[in-house]
Coordinates of C-alpha atoms in Angstrom, one line a residue:
Chain A
E717 CA -7.1 17.6 -8.9
A718 CA -7.2 13.7 -8.3
Q719 CA -7.5 12.6 -5.1
V720 CA -8.6 10.1 -2.4
T721 CA -9.8 11.2 0.4
Q722 CA -10.6 10.0 3.8
N723 CA -12.6 11.4 6.9
P724 CA -12.1 11.2 9.6
R725 CA -8.2 11.7 9.8
Y726 CA -8.1 11.0 13.3
L727 CA -10.3 9.0 15.8
I728 CA -10.6 8.0 19.1
T729 CA -13.0 5.9 20.5
V730 CA -14.5 3.2 22.6
T731 CA -15.4 -0.3 22.1
G732 CA -18.2 -1.4 20.4
K733 CA -19.2 1.9 19.3
K734 CA -19.8 1.5 15.8
L735 CA -18.4 3.4 13.4
T736 CA -17.8 4.4 9.4
V737 CA -14.5 5.7 7.7
T738 CA -15.4 7.3 4.5
C739 CA -13.7 6.9 1.4
S740 CA -13.9 9.0 -1.9
Q741 CA -11.9 9.2 -5.8
N742 CA -12.5 11.4 -8.0
M743 CA -10.8 9.6 -10.4
N744 CA -13.5 7.1 -11.8
H745 CA -11.8 4.1 -10.8
E746 CA -13.4 0.8 -10.7
Y747 CA -10.8 -0.6 -8.5
M748 CA -10.8 0.2 -4.8
S749 CA -9.6 -1.4 -1.2
W750 CA -8.7 -0.5 1.8
Y751 CA -5.9 -1.1 4.3
R752 CA -4.5 -1.1 7.6
Q753 CA -1.0 -0.4 8.6
D754 CA 0.8 -1.6 12.0
P755 CA 4.5 -1.6 12.9
G756 CA 6.2 -4.9 11.9
L757 CA 3.3 -6.1 9.9
G758 CA 2.9 -3.8 7.0
L759 CA 0.2 -2.7 5.0
R760 CA -2.7 -5.6 5.3
Q761 CA -5.6 -5.6 2.7
I762 CA -8.6 -5.8 4.8
Y763 CA -11.1 -5.9 1.6
Y764 CA -11.1 -4.7 -2.0
S765 CA -13.6 -4.1 -4.4
M766 CA -13.4 -4.9 -8.4
N767 CA -16.5 -2.6 -9.0
V768 CA -20.1 -1.3 -7.7
E769 CA -21.5 -3.9 -5.9
V770 CA -18.4 -6.1 -5.7
T771 CA -16.3 -6.6 -3.1
D772 CA -13.9 -9.5 -2.1
K773 CA -12.2 -10.2 1.1
G774 CA -8.4 -9.4 1.3
D775 CA -6.5 -10.4 4.0
V776 CA -7.2 -9.3 7.1
P777 CA -11.5 -8.9 6.6
E778 CA -12.3 -9.7 10.0
G779 CA -14.5 -7.1 12.0
Y780 CA -14.9 -5.0 8.9
K781 CA -17.2 -4.5 6.2
V782 CA -17.2 -2.4 3.3
S783 CA -20.1 -1.2 0.7
R784 CA -19.7 -0.4 -2.7
K785 CA -23.0 1.3 -4.1
E786 CA -21.6 3.8 -6.0
K787 CA -18.1 4.1 -8.4
R788 CA -16.6 6.8 -6.3
N789 CA -16.8 6.0 -2.4
F790 CA -15.9 3.3 -0.7
P791 CA -16.5 3.1 2.9
L792 CA -15.2 0.8 6.0
I793 CA -17.6 0.0 8.6
L794 CA -16.6 -0.9 12.0
E795 CA -19.9 -2.4 13.4
S796 CA -18.3 -3.0 17.1
P797 CA -14.8 -1.9 17.3
S798 CA -12.0 -3.6 19.6
P799 CA -8.9 -2.2 20.7
N800 CA -6.7 -4.7 18.3
Q801 CA -8.6 -2.5 15.3
T802 CA -6.1 0.4 16.7
S803 CA -4.2 1.3 13.2
L804 CA -3.3 3.7 10.5
Y805 CA -5.8 2.9 8.1
F806 CA -5.5 3.6 4.2
C807 CA -7.8 3.6 1.5
A808 CA -6.6 3.3 -2.0
S809 CA -8.2 3.9 -5.8
G810 CA -7.1 2.4 -8.9
Y811 CA -5.3 -0.8 -9.8
E812 CA -2.1 1.6 -9.3
Q813 CA -3.3 2.5 -5.9
Y814 CA -3.4 6.4 -5.1
F815 CA -3.6 6.3 -1.3
G816 CA -5.7 8.8 0.9
P817 CA -4.3 10.2 3.4
G818 CA -4.6 7.9 6.1
T819 CA -6.9 7.8 9.2
R820 CA -5.5 7.2 12.5
L821 CA -8.1 5.1 14.5
T822 CA -7.6 4.2 18.5
V823 CA -10.2 2.2 20.1
T824 CA -9.6 2.4 23.8
Chain B
R588 CA 6.6 -17.9 4.2
K589 CA 5.7 -14.4 3.6
E590 CA 4.1 -14.2 0.4
V591 CA 5.9 -10.7 -0.4
E592 CA 9.4 -10.4 1.8
Q593 CA 11.8 -8.0 1.7
D594 CA 14.8 -6.9 4.0
P595 CA 13.6 -4.2 6.6
G596 CA 17.0 -2.6 6.5
P597 CA 18.0 0.4 7.0
F598 CA 20.1 0.6 4.4
N599 CA 22.6 3.6 5.3
V600 CA 23.5 5.5 2.0
P601 CA 26.2 7.6 1.5
E602 CA 25.1 10.7 -0.8
G603 CA 25.3 10.4 -4.1
A604 CA 26.3 6.6 -3.6
T605 CA 24.1 3.8 -5.5
V606 CA 21.9 1.3 -3.7
A607 CA 19.8 -1.6 -4.7
F608 CA 17.4 -4.2 -3.0
N609 CA 15.5 -7.2 -3.8
C610 CA 11.9 -8.1 -2.9
T611 CA 11.2 -11.7 -3.4
Y612 CA 7.8 -13.3 -3.9
S613 CA 6.4 -16.8 -3.4
N614 CA 3.3 -16.7 -6.0
S615 CA 4.5 -18.1 -9.1
A616 CA 1.3 -17.0 -10.6
S617 CA 2.1 -13.1 -9.4
Q618 CA 1.3 -11.1 -12.8
S619 CA 1.9 -7.6 -11.7
F620 CA 4.7 -5.5 -9.9
F621 CA 5.1 -2.4 -8.3
W622 CA 7.5 -0.4 -5.7
Y623 CA 6.3 2.4 -4.2
R624 CA 7.5 4.9 -1.4
Q625 CA 6.4 5.7 2.1
D626 CA 7.9 8.7 4.2
C627 CA 7.3 8.0 7.8
R628 CA 3.5 6.7 8.3
K629 CA 2.2 8.9 5.2
E630 CA 0.8 7.7 2.2
P631 CA 2.3 5.3 0.2
K632 CA 3.2 7.1 -3.1
L633 CA 3.7 4.6 -6.5
L634 CA 7.3 4.9 -7.4
M635 CA 7.2 2.7 -10.6
S636 CA 5.3 -0.4 -12.5
V637 CA 7.8 -3.0 -12.7
Y638 CA 8.4 -4.6 -16.6
S639 CA 9.2 -7.9 -17.8
S640 CA 11.6 -6.2 -19.6
G641 CA 13.1 -4.3 -16.7
N642 CA 12.6 0.1 -16.8
E643 CA 14.6 3.1 -15.5
D644 CA 13.1 6.7 -14.4
G645 CA 15.7 8.7 -13.7
R646 CA 17.9 7.8 -11.0
F647 CA 15.6 4.6 -10.3
T648 CA 15.9 1.3 -12.0
A649 CA 13.6 -1.6 -11.9
Q650 CA 14.2 -4.9 -12.9
L651 CA 11.6 -8.1 -12.6
N652 CA 13.0 -12.0 -12.7
R653 CA 10.3 -14.4 -12.9
A654 CA 13.0 -17.6 -13.0
S655 CA 13.9 -16.3 -9.5
Q656 CA 10.7 -14.7 -7.9
Y657 CA 12.3 -11.1 -6.9
I658 CA 12.2 -7.7 -7.8
S659 CA 14.7 -5.4 -7.4
L660 CA 15.0 -1.9 -7.0
L661 CA 18.5 0.3 -7.6
I662 CA 18.5 4.0 -7.3
R663 CA 21.9 6.0 -8.5
D664 CA 23.3 9.1 -7.5
S665 CA 21.2 8.7 -4.1
K666 CA 19.7 12.4 -2.7
L667 CA 19.1 12.9 0.8
S668 CA 15.4 13.3 -0.2
D669 CA 15.4 9.6 -1.2
S670 CA 15.2 8.6 2.7
A671 CA 12.1 6.6 2.9
T672 CA 10.6 3.6 3.0
Y673 CA 10.5 1.3 -0.1
L674 CA 7.6 -1.2 -0.4
C675 CA 7.8 -4.0 -2.7
V676 CA 4.0 -4.7 -4.2
V677 CA 2.9 -8.1 -6.3
G678 CA -0.4 -8.2 -7.8
A679 CA -2.3 -11.6 -8.4
A680 CA -4.9 -12.7 -10.6
G681 CA -8.0 -10.7 -9.8
N682 CA -6.3 -7.7 -8.4
K683 CA -5.0 -8.8 -5.4
L684 CA -2.6 -7.0 -4.3
T685 CA 0.4 -7.9 -1.7
F686 CA 2.3 -5.5 0.0
G687 CA 5.9 -6.4 1.5
G688 CA 7.1 -4.9 4.7
G689 CA 9.4 -2.1 2.9
T690 CA 13.1 -1.9 3.1
R691 CA 13.8 1.7 5.3
V692 CA 16.6 3.6 3.0
L693 CA 18.4 6.0 4.6
V694 CA 20.9 8.6 2.8
K695 CA 23.7 10.6 4.6
P696 CA 25.7 13.4 3.8

């Protein structure tokens, strides 16, 4: 089954504690991206990747890092999370953007 | 001005009626256009791509007006299950995608 998976689905953490949200796709897509969704602000792109070892900043990259060492995986890294990064995060794959189920992150 | 703008709604639609709404974009060099559907904080799902000549998929019709820089979505014979938020997405060169804020549609019996 073609799918995009994200883990964890829910996470509550504290300020400053590094975390990684994983994203994996099994559709052999070159293009992957990360978004955050906040009430009143809609979906905003954090980072995207056109292919392995190629990543670019989206609209709101501050406070985030990504890596693309292999085609199927595109992890999102928060080196020092802050409360303003509390949000619903989506990973997406493919040019027509198949979305993962989302990760609800709370930073206290 | 936002890059991609949508009327947030909600559009309250009687079951069986037709509803249409637009999305405007500011970048005249935009190259690709999509409509997505999102249900209550679930992941967005691709509804349809929007082609220059317009396209139809069952009860859904999408149009692109490059001169006025907007795309539209029309839903005919609305069903209760069409209640959702509809997201307009515009792609620029380099595959950077920008989402609109969404238009909420509520179909009522």
